[in-house]
mmCIF file with all atom_site columns, C-alpha atoms in Angstrom:
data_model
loop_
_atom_site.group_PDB
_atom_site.id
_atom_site.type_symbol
_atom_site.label_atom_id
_atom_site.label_alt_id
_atom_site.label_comp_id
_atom_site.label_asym_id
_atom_site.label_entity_id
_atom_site.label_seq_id
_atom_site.pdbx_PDB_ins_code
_atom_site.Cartn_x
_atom_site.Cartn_y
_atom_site.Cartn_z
_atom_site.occupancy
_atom_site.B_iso_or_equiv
_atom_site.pdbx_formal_charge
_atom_site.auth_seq_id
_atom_site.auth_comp_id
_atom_site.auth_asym_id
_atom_site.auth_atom_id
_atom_site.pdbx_PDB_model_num
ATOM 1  C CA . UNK A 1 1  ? 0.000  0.000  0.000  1.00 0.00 ? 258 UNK A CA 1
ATOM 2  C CA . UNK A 1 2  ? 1.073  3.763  -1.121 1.00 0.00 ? 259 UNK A CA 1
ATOM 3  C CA . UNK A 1 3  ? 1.191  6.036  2.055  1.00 0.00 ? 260 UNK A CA 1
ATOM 4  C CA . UNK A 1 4  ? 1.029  9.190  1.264  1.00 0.00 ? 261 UNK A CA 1
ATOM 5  C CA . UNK A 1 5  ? 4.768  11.101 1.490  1.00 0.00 ? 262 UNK A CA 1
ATOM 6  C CA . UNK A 1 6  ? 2.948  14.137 3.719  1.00 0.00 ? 263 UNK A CA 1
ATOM 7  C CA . UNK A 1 7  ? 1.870  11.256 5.648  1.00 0.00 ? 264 UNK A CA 1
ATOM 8  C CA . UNK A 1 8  ? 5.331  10.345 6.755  1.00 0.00 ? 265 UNK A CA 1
ATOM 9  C CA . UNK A 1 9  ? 6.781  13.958 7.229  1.00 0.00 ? 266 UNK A CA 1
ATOM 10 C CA . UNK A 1 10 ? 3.909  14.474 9.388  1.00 0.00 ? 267 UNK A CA 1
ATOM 11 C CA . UNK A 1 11 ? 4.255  11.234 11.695 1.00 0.00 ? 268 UNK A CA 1
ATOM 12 C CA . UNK A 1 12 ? 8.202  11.699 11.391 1.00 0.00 ? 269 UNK A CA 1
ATOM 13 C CA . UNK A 1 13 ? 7.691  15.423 12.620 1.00 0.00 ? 270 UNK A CA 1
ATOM 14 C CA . UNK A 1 14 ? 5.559  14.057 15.370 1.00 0.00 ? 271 UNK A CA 1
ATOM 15 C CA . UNK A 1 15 ? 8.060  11.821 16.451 1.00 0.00 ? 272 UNK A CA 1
ATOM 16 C CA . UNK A 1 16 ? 11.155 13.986 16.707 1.00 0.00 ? 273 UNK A CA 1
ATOM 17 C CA . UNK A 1 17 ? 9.461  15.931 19.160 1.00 0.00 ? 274 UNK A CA 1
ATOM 18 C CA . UNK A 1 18 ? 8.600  12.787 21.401 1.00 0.00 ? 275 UNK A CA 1
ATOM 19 C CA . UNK A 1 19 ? 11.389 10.702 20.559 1.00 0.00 ? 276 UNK A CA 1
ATOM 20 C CA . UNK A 1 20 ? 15.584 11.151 21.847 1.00 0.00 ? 277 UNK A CA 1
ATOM 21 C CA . UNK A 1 21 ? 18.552 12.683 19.488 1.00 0.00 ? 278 UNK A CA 1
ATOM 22 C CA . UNK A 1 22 ? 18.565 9.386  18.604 1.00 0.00 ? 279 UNK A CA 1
ATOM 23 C CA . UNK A 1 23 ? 15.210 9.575  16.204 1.00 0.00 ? 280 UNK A CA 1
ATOM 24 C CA . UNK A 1 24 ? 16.516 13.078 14.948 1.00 0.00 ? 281 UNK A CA 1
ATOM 25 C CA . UNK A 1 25 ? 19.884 12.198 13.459 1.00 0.00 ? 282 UNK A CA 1
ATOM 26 C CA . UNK A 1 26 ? 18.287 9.428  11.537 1.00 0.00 ? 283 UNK A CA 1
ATOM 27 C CA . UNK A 1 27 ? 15.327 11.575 10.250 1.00 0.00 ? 284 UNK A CA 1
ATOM 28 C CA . UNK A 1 28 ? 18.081 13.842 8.698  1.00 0.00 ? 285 UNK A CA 1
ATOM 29 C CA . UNK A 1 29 ? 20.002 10.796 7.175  1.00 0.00 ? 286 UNK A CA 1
ATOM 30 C CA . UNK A 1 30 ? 16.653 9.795  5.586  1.00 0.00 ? 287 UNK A CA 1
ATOM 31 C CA . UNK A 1 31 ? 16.211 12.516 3.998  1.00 0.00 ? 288 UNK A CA 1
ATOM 32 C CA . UNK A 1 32 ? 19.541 12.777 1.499  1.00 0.00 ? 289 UNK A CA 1
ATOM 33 C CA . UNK A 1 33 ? 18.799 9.675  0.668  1.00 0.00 ? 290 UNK A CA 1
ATOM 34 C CA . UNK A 1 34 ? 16.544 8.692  -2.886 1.00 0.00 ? 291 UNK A CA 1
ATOM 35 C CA . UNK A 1 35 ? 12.581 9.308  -2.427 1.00 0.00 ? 292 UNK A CA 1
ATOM 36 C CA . UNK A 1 36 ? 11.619 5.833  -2.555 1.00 0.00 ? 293 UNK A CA 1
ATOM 37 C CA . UNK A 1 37 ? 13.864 4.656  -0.185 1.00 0.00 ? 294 UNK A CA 1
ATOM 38 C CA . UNK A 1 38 ? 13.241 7.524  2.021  1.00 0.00 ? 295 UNK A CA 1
ATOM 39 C CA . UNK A 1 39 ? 9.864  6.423  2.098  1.00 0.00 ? 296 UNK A CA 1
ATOM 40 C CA . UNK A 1 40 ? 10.559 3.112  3.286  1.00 0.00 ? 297 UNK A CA 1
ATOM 41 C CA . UNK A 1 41 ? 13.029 4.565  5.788  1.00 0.00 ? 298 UNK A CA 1
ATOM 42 C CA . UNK A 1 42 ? 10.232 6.563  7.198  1.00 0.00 ? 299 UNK A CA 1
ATOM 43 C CA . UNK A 1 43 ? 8.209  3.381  7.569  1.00 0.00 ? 300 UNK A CA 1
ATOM 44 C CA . UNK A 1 44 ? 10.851 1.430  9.682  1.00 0.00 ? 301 UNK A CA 1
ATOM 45 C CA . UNK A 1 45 ? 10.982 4.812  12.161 1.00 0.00 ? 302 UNK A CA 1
ATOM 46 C CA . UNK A 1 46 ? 7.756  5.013  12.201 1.00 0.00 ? 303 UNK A CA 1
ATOM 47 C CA . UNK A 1 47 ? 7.600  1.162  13.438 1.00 0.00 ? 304 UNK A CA 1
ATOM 48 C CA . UNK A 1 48 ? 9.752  1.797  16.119 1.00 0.00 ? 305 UNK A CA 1
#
């Protein structure tokens, strides 16, 4: 299924401000990284 991208800045955003440094650093790695796999980097954060 095709989450919307908004969908995972949004949840992501949410997260960094309830989660450690930890969740931050690798929110910024995610996001130099290709689209597509960004989006499936947002999805294992979001799991955690």
């Amino acid at each position: 299924m095709q989450v919307p991208f908004s969908f995972f800045v949004e949840n992501l955003i949410r997260r960094v401000h309830l989660e450690d440094t930890q969740c931050q650093i690798r929110l910024n790695s995610c996001f130099i990284i290709s689209e597509n796999l960004w989006h499936w980097k947002a999805f294992e954060i979001t799991r955690m």
